[in-house]
Short mmCIF file of C-alpha atoms in Angstrom, two decimals:
data_model
loop_
_atom_site.label_atom_id
_atom_site.label_comp_id
_atom_site.label_asym_id
_atom_site.label_seq_id
_atom_site.Cartn_x
_atom_site.Cartn_y
_atom_site.Cartn_z
CA MET A 1 140.39 109.36 115.76
CA ASP A 2 142.92 109.61 112.51
CA LEU A 3 143.37 112.49 110.42
CA PHE A 4 145.16 110.98 107.82
CA ASP A 5 144.63 110.91 104.19
CA THR A 6 143.25 107.59 103.15
CA ARG A 7 144.23 106.18 99.55
CA PRO A 8 143.48 102.96 97.81
CA PRO A 9 146.30 100.36 97.49
CA ALA A 10 148.46 100.39 94.64
CA ILE A 11 151.77 100.22 93.55
CA VAL A 12 151.62 102.67 91.21
CA LEU A 13 149.48 105.95 91.82
CA ALA A 14 145.58 105.77 90.71
CA ALA A 15 145.08 108.79 92.19
CA LEU A 16 145.88 111.81 90.00
CA ALA A 17 144.63 114.07 87.30
CA LEU A 18 144.08 115.09 83.57
CA THR A 19 144.74 117.17 80.30
CA ALA A 20 140.91 117.24 79.26
CA CYS A 21 140.44 120.89 79.44
CA GLY A 22 143.52 122.55 77.68
CA GLY A 23 142.35 126.08 78.23
CA GLY A 24 141.94 128.66 80.95
CA SER A 25 144.60 130.73 81.93
CA ASP A 26 143.05 133.85 83.55
CA ASN A 27 139.65 134.07 85.52
CA SER A 28 136.86 134.02 83.05
CA ILE A 29 133.51 133.41 82.58
CA ALA A 30 132.53 130.17 80.24
CA GLU A 31 129.39 129.67 78.26
CA ASP A 32 127.90 126.44 76.62
CA ASP A 33 127.46 125.74 73.39
CA ALA A 34 123.45 127.05 73.60
CA ASP A 35 122.17 130.29 73.76
CA ASN A 36 121.81 129.12 77.47
CA VAL A 37 124.72 131.02 79.32
CA SER A 38 126.31 128.67 82.17
CA ARG A 39 128.21 131.56 84.15
CA PHE A 40 130.88 130.15 86.18
CA SER A 41 134.41 131.33 86.72
CA GLU A 42 137.51 129.56 85.75
CA GLN A 43 141.31 129.74 86.70
CA LEU A 44 144.60 127.90 85.60
CA MET A 45 146.72 127.57 88.45
CA PRO A 46 150.69 127.92 87.95
CA ALA A 47 151.35 125.35 90.56
CA ALA A 48 154.05 123.59 88.73
CA THR A 49 157.07 124.48 90.84
CA GLU A 50 155.38 126.25 94.14
CA THR A 51 152.32 126.47 95.96
CA VAL A 52 149.66 129.08 94.88
CA TYR A 53 146.76 130.40 96.39
CA LEU A 54 143.42 131.30 95.05
CA ASN A 55 140.65 133.55 96.05
CA LEU A 56 137.24 132.33 95.01
CA GLU A 57 135.42 135.40 95.99
CA THR A 58 137.65 137.67 93.37
CA GLY A 59 138.81 135.06 91.01
CA ALA A 60 142.28 136.44 91.81
CA MET A 61 145.67 134.31 92.43
CA VAL A 62 147.03 136.04 95.88
CA GLU A 63 149.59 135.64 98.08
CA GLU A 64 149.39 133.14 101.09
CA SER A 65 149.21 136.31 103.25
CA ASP A 66 146.15 137.22 101.71
CA ASP A 67 142.71 135.89 101.79
CA TRP A 68 142.61 132.47 99.95
CA HIS A 69 139.99 129.80 99.62
CA ILE A 70 141.88 126.97 97.94
CA ALA A 71 145.73 126.20 97.02
CA ALA A 72 147.66 123.77 95.01
CA ASN A 73 150.65 122.75 94.43
CA ARG A 74 151.04 120.18 91.36
CA LEU A 75 148.41 117.55 91.78
CA ASN A 76 147.57 118.50 95.91
CA PHE A 77 144.74 120.84 96.64
CA LYS A 78 144.26 121.98 100.33
CA LEU A 79 141.80 124.64 101.78
CA ASN A 80 142.51 127.49 104.13
CA SER A 81 141.70 125.81 107.44
CA GLY A 82 142.84 123.53 110.28
CA ALA A 83 146.54 122.45 109.46
CA SER A 84 146.59 124.32 106.04
CA GLY A 85 145.83 127.75 106.91
CA ASN A 86 144.48 130.23 109.07
CA GLY A 87 141.19 130.53 107.51
CA ASN A 88 138.00 128.92 108.31
CA VAL A 89 137.31 127.68 104.85
CA VAL A 90 135.53 124.12 104.54
CA GLY A 91 134.76 121.50 102.29
CA ALA A 92 132.49 118.72 101.36
CA LEU A 93 132.05 116.19 98.24
CA ALA A 94 128.59 117.16 96.55
CA ILE A 95 128.98 114.68 93.31
CA PRO A 96 131.47 111.66 93.96
CA GLN A 97 131.28 109.99 90.07
CA ASP A 98 131.08 106.55 91.17
CA ASP A 99 130.58 105.56 87.65
CA PHE A 100 134.23 106.20 87.10
CA TYR A 101 135.17 103.64 89.28
CA ASP A 102 134.48 99.79 88.73
CA SER A 103 133.06 97.45 91.74
CA ASN A 104 136.62 97.18 93.23
CA GLY A 105 137.39 100.68 93.12
CA ASP A 106 139.46 100.90 90.19
CA PRO A 107 139.46 103.75 87.53
CA ASP A 108 137.31 102.91 84.61
CA ALA A 109 139.66 103.92 81.74
CA ASN A 110 136.68 103.83 79.45
CA VAL A 111 134.87 106.41 81.23
CA PHE A 112 137.83 108.68 82.13
CA THR A 113 139.44 108.93 78.81
CA ASN A 114 135.71 109.63 77.22
CA ALA A 115 134.58 112.31 79.87
CA THR A 116 135.09 115.98 79.12
CA ALA A 117 134.74 119.15 80.70
CA ASN A 118 131.30 119.85 78.69
CA SER A 119 130.21 116.43 79.31
CA GLU A 120 130.49 116.85 83.07
CA GLU A 121 129.53 120.20 83.29
CA GLU A 122 125.80 119.42 84.08
CA HIS A 123 127.18 118.20 87.60
CA LEU A 124 128.55 121.76 88.37
CA LEU A 125 125.54 123.32 87.38
CA GLY A 126 123.10 121.15 89.03
CA ILE A 127 121.12 121.72 92.13
CA LEU A 128 123.03 120.48 95.15
CA GLU A 129 121.95 119.58 98.61
CA GLU A 130 123.42 120.75 101.92
CA PRO A 131 126.08 118.23 102.99
CA GLY A 132 125.56 116.02 106.21
CA SER A 133 129.00 117.84 107.51
CA TRP A 134 131.82 119.89 106.61
CA GLN A 135 135.42 119.05 106.60
CA GLU A 136 138.47 121.30 107.46
CA ASP A 137 142.06 120.30 106.59
CA ALA A 138 144.32 118.05 108.57
CA PHE A 139 147.72 116.37 108.01
CA ALA A 140 147.81 113.77 105.52
CA SER A 141 150.84 111.23 105.94
CA ALA A 142 152.72 109.92 102.77
CA PHE A 143 152.27 106.54 104.31
CA GLY A 144 148.37 107.05 104.26
CA SER A 145 145.70 106.86 107.30
CA SER A 146 146.99 105.17 110.58
CA ASP A 147 144.39 102.45 109.94
CA THR A 148 145.94 101.59 106.72
CA TRP A 149 149.15 100.00 108.68
CA SER A 150 147.39 99.40 112.16
CA GLN A 151 144.60 98.38 113.63
CA TYR A 152 142.82 99.30 117.02
CA ASP A 153 141.51 96.48 119.38
CA PHE A 154 138.37 98.24 121.19
CA ALA A 155 137.98 95.51 123.64
CA THR A 156 141.51 96.02 124.99
CA GLY A 157 142.57 99.41 123.92
CA VAL A 158 145.67 98.30 121.93
CA ILE A 159 146.90 99.24 118.56
CA SER A 160 148.80 96.55 116.78
CA GLU A 161 150.30 96.06 113.25
CA ALA A 162 148.18 95.70 110.41
CA GLU A 163 149.02 92.29 108.59
CA ASP A 164 150.79 92.19 105.34
CA VAL A 165 151.35 95.93 104.61
CA GLY A 166 154.54 97.66 103.44
CA TYR A 167 155.62 100.45 101.40
CA LEU A 168 158.38 101.83 98.86
CA VAL A 169 159.98 104.65 100.71
CA ARG A 170 162.49 107.12 99.31
CA SER A 171 164.93 108.66 101.32
CA ALA A 172 165.43 112.02 102.83
CA GLU A 173 168.26 112.76 100.14
CA GLY A 174 165.94 111.66 97.46
CA ASN A 175 168.64 109.22 95.81
CA SER A 176 168.40 106.08 97.79
CA TYR A 177 165.13 103.66 98.64
CA ALA A 178 164.05 101.04 100.28
CA ARG A 179 161.44 98.14 100.84
CA MET A 180 159.81 98.54 104.17
CA ARG A 181 157.49 96.17 106.21
CA VAL A 182 155.53 96.94 109.23
CA VAL A 183 156.56 93.99 111.09
CA ASP A 184 155.27 95.02 114.75
CA PHE A 185 153.63 97.65 116.30
CA ASN A 186 152.32 97.52 119.92
CA PHE A 187 150.56 100.82 121.41
CA PRO A 188 148.47 100.08 124.47
CA THR A 189 146.87 103.44 124.66
CA ARG A 190 145.09 102.89 128.31
CA GLU A 191 148.34 102.34 129.94
CA GLY A 192 149.17 106.26 129.21
CA GLN A 193 152.90 105.24 128.33
CA GLY A 194 152.88 105.83 124.94
CA ILE A 195 153.88 103.43 122.04
CA GLU A 196 155.55 100.35 123.62
CA GLY A 197 157.28 98.57 120.58
CA PHE A 198 157.49 98.76 117.13
CA THR A 199 159.44 96.83 114.34
CA PHE A 200 159.87 98.26 110.76
CA GLU A 201 162.17 96.25 108.41
CA PHE A 202 163.81 97.77 105.38
CA ASP A 203 165.72 96.50 102.32
CA VAL A 204 167.59 99.31 101.18
CA GLN A 205 168.78 100.32 97.42
CA ALA A 206 171.56 102.62 98.15
CA SER A 207 172.33 105.42 95.95
CA GLY A 208 173.90 104.61 92.77
CA ALA A 209 172.90 100.56 93.48
CA SER A 210 170.76 98.71 90.91
CA GLY A 211 168.38 96.82 93.34
CA PHE A 212 167.38 96.42 96.73
CA SER A 213 169.63 94.45 99.28
CA ASN A 214 168.45 91.11 100.33
CA THR A 215 169.42 91.55 104.16
CA ALA A 216 167.10 93.19 105.68
CA ILE A 217 167.86 96.18 108.38
CA THR A 218 165.60 96.85 111.51
CA PHE A 219 163.95 99.87 112.88
CA THR A 220 163.18 99.41 116.61
CA PRO A 221 163.14 101.31 119.55
CA PRO A 222 166.24 103.24 120.70
CA ALA A 223 167.40 102.48 124.70
CA SER A 224 166.58 105.74 125.62
CA TYR A 225 162.93 105.48 123.79
CA GLU A 226 159.92 106.82 125.99
CA GLY A 227 157.16 105.97 123.77
CA GLY A 228 156.66 109.14 121.52
CA ASP A 229 158.47 110.13 118.31
CA ALA A 230 161.49 107.93 116.86
CA CYS A 231 163.36 108.64 113.83
CA PHE A 232 165.28 106.16 111.40
CA ASP A 233 167.85 106.90 108.63
CA PHE A 234 167.79 103.59 106.93
CA ASP A 235 171.06 104.82 104.79
CA SER A 236 173.11 104.29 107.90
CA ALA A 237 170.94 101.64 109.47
CA SER A 238 170.68 104.09 112.43
CA VAL A 239 167.93 105.65 114.86
CA VAL A 240 168.68 109.40 114.72
CA ASP A 241 167.26 112.44 116.67
CA CYS A 242 163.93 113.63 115.22
CA GLU A 243 164.72 117.36 116.17
CA THR A 244 168.51 117.57 115.28
CA SER A 245 168.96 115.28 112.34
CA GLU A 246 168.35 116.10 108.39
CA ALA A 247 168.82 112.76 107.58
CA TRP A 248 166.04 111.00 109.12
CA ASP A 249 163.80 109.04 106.79
CA VAL A 250 160.75 107.46 108.42
CA GLN A 251 159.28 108.60 111.90
CA VAL A 252 156.98 106.92 114.02
CA GLY A 253 154.90 108.39 116.77
CA PHE A 254 151.99 109.72 118.31
CA SER A 255 150.76 113.03 119.40
CA GLY A 256 147.18 113.47 121.63
CA ARG A 257 144.75 110.74 120.12
CA ASP A 258 146.82 110.39 116.99
CA TRP A 259 149.50 107.90 115.84
CA TYR A 260 151.46 108.17 112.71
CA LEU A 261 154.36 107.32 110.24
CA LYS A 262 155.89 110.26 108.87
CA SER A 263 158.14 110.60 106.00
CA ASN A 264 161.06 113.51 105.89
CA SER A 265 159.04 115.58 103.22
CA GLY A 266 156.56 118.11 102.70
CA VAL A 267 155.10 119.33 105.84
CA SER A 268 157.00 117.05 107.89
CA GLY A 269 160.68 118.08 106.84
CA ASN A 270 162.83 119.54 104.39
CA GLY A 271 164.22 116.33 102.89
CA SER A 272 162.80 114.84 99.62
CA GLY A 273 161.33 111.65 101.03
CA GLY A 274 158.18 109.99 100.49
CA ALA A 275 156.25 106.59 100.48
CA SER A 276 154.17 104.56 97.88
CA ASP A 277 150.76 103.47 98.45
CA PRO A 278 150.66 100.76 100.60
CA MET A 279 151.84 96.98 99.19
CA THR A 280 151.47 93.74 100.36
CA TRP A 281 154.79 92.01 101.05
CA GLN A 282 154.55 89.75 97.99
CA GLU A 283 154.13 93.02 95.98
CA LEU A 284 157.18 94.41 97.49
CA ALA A 285 159.25 91.13 97.04
CA ASP A 286 158.37 91.20 93.65
CA THR A 287 159.76 94.66 93.01
CA GLN A 288 163.14 94.25 92.89
CA SER A 289 164.26 98.06 92.26
CA ASP A 290 162.75 101.53 92.90
CA PRO A 291 160.60 101.60 89.53
CA GLY A 292 161.95 104.96 88.75
CA VAL A 293 158.68 106.85 88.81
CA PRO A 294 158.75 109.94 90.97
CA GLN A 295 155.07 110.01 91.42
CA LEU A 296 154.87 106.90 92.89
CA TYR A 297 156.10 108.48 96.04
CA ASN A 298 153.66 110.32 98.25
CA THR A 299 154.50 113.37 100.19
CA ASP A 300 153.45 114.33 103.88
CA SER A 301 151.13 117.35 103.13
CA THR A 302 147.85 118.70 104.81
CA GLY A 303 144.51 118.27 102.93
CA GLY A 304 140.76 117.36 103.64
CA VAL A 305 137.83 116.70 101.27
CA LEU A 306 140.31 117.43 98.30
CA THR A 307 142.46 114.85 99.18
CA ASP A 308 140.41 112.01 101.02
CA ASN A 309 138.20 112.26 97.68
CA THR A 310 140.83 112.03 94.80
CA TRP A 311 140.21 114.01 91.83
CA CYS A 312 142.05 112.13 89.22
CA ALA A 313 143.43 109.11 87.96
CA TYR A 314 146.95 108.24 86.38
CA ASN A 315 148.62 106.20 83.54
CA LEU A 316 145.44 105.05 82.41
CA THR A 317 146.39 104.47 78.63
CA ASP A 318 150.18 103.94 79.25
CA GLN A 319 151.42 107.33 78.62
CA HIS A 320 152.00 108.38 82.09
CA LYS A 321 149.17 110.90 81.71
CA ILE A 322 146.85 112.32 84.02
CA TRP A 323 143.01 112.42 83.81
CA PRO A 324 140.23 114.18 86.02
CA ASN A 325 137.24 112.74 87.34
CA PHE A 326 135.09 115.82 87.53
CA ARG A 327 134.05 115.23 91.12
CA THR A 328 131.94 118.21 92.29
CA PHE A 329 132.92 119.81 95.74
CA LEU A 330 131.20 122.53 97.91
CA ILE A 331 133.62 125.07 99.57
CA LYS A 332 132.09 127.01 102.01
CA ALA A 333 134.09 130.37 103.14
CA ASP A 334 133.34 130.40 106.75
CA ALA A 335 132.35 127.45 108.75
CA ASP A 336 130.89 129.52 111.57
CA ASP A 337 128.89 131.73 109.54
CA PRO A 338 125.70 130.48 108.45
CA GLU A 339 125.31 132.99 105.49
CA SER A 340 128.75 132.20 104.26
CA THR A 341 129.25 131.87 100.38
CA VAL A 342 129.24 128.52 99.22
CA TRP A 343 130.75 127.39 95.79
CA ALA A 344 130.41 124.26 93.68
CA LEU A 345 133.85 123.50 92.23
CA GLN A 346 135.56 121.02 89.45
CA ILE A 347 139.13 120.58 88.74
CA VAL A 348 139.23 119.84 85.07
CA GLY A 349 142.65 119.70 83.88
CA TYR A 350 146.14 119.30 84.93
CA TYR A 351 148.21 120.81 81.85
CA ASP A 352 148.21 124.08 79.97
CA GLN A 353 147.31 124.78 76.71
CA ASN A 354 151.00 123.69 75.91
CA GLY A 355 150.68 120.23 77.61
CA THR A 356 152.87 121.54 80.53
CA SER A 357 151.88 119.62 83.71
CA GLY A 358 151.60 121.01 86.93
CA LYS A 359 148.99 123.72 86.10
CA PRO A 360 145.64 122.38 87.10
CA THR A 361 142.56 124.44 86.13
CA VAL A 362 139.63 124.72 88.37
CA ARG A 363 136.20 126.28 87.73
CA TRP A 364 133.52 127.15 90.40
CA LEU A 365 130.20 129.08 91.04
CA PRO A 366 128.38 130.37 93.99
CA VAL A 367 125.31 128.07 94.95
CA GLU A 368 122.27 128.09 97.10
CA LEU A 369 122.14 124.76 98.52
CA GLN A 370 118.72 122.94 99.14
CA GLN A 371 117.91 121.20 102.28
CA ALA A 372 118.71 117.38 101.94
CA GLN A 373 115.69 115.11 101.80
CA GLU A 374 115.21 112.75 104.55
#
């Protein structure tokens, strides 16, 4: 029922990538150390300042208007389908690399920092099974999936707030911040009148201020509210028009069967907004000011299998560095064509040979999938 990206709770992103593969700049054929030739293509994607597009068939970087299969913008990847593009490209997770995480789902720093492109190559080259389903891209909110901050009662059809959920939020201007708490949400879906009520609380750190205010402001439905979208500017502590205002920071609403929170960022707006991973109210209270880590703030985007299954981890050695988990993904060129090419793909680095970030390296090869054993 929701199309949003789901990410594990944390104040600092535990969902980023690595510099283990310094190399690749052009499409190339890589070999292993033995006489056996491991034939896969490899491409560094120069995605530090813009979205770049890759055709897996040709190995060429192309324009958005051309035929492309995957795209990257710094840490974020998307497929040419659904909310991300006009194509019909779909994906699936083939090798989840569960051993890179502990029983709580947190990254195992020892495993991450000892893994290399060579040590994880076997997963890319192994025998892979047909997935149970394929996934196209959809909208991904900076606030995560709707079931992160709300809950649905199947007996009554009412969607209400989840307990003890909050966020750090960056303003559309990018120079002010707020601690945001989800206090109340009431969406009786079976009545057909939209969202009936909501309350979000904000402790604002104004531009130039050293910390969050101890006086909360609230975002509640305006008098003219009809149950759909509503937008709030926490700098002015006022509800603003979602269509005409450039200053909105947080939007709440629903469309069709989906309900959402949005930030003025990425695909949702022209602003520099964003939101952290979900935090408890106590974690928020313990955070006295914006931590000064831009990577903490997610932005609204589109994504699918490459965002639902993070390909990396961040700051495992207290050096603000990104490490890949070498998950193997399946990418299918055309969801409707049973004879369509399928590639196995890994994201193996985030830096170029000079250590410049925002330049992820991917490697891939066409595969013949085996039928899954029952």
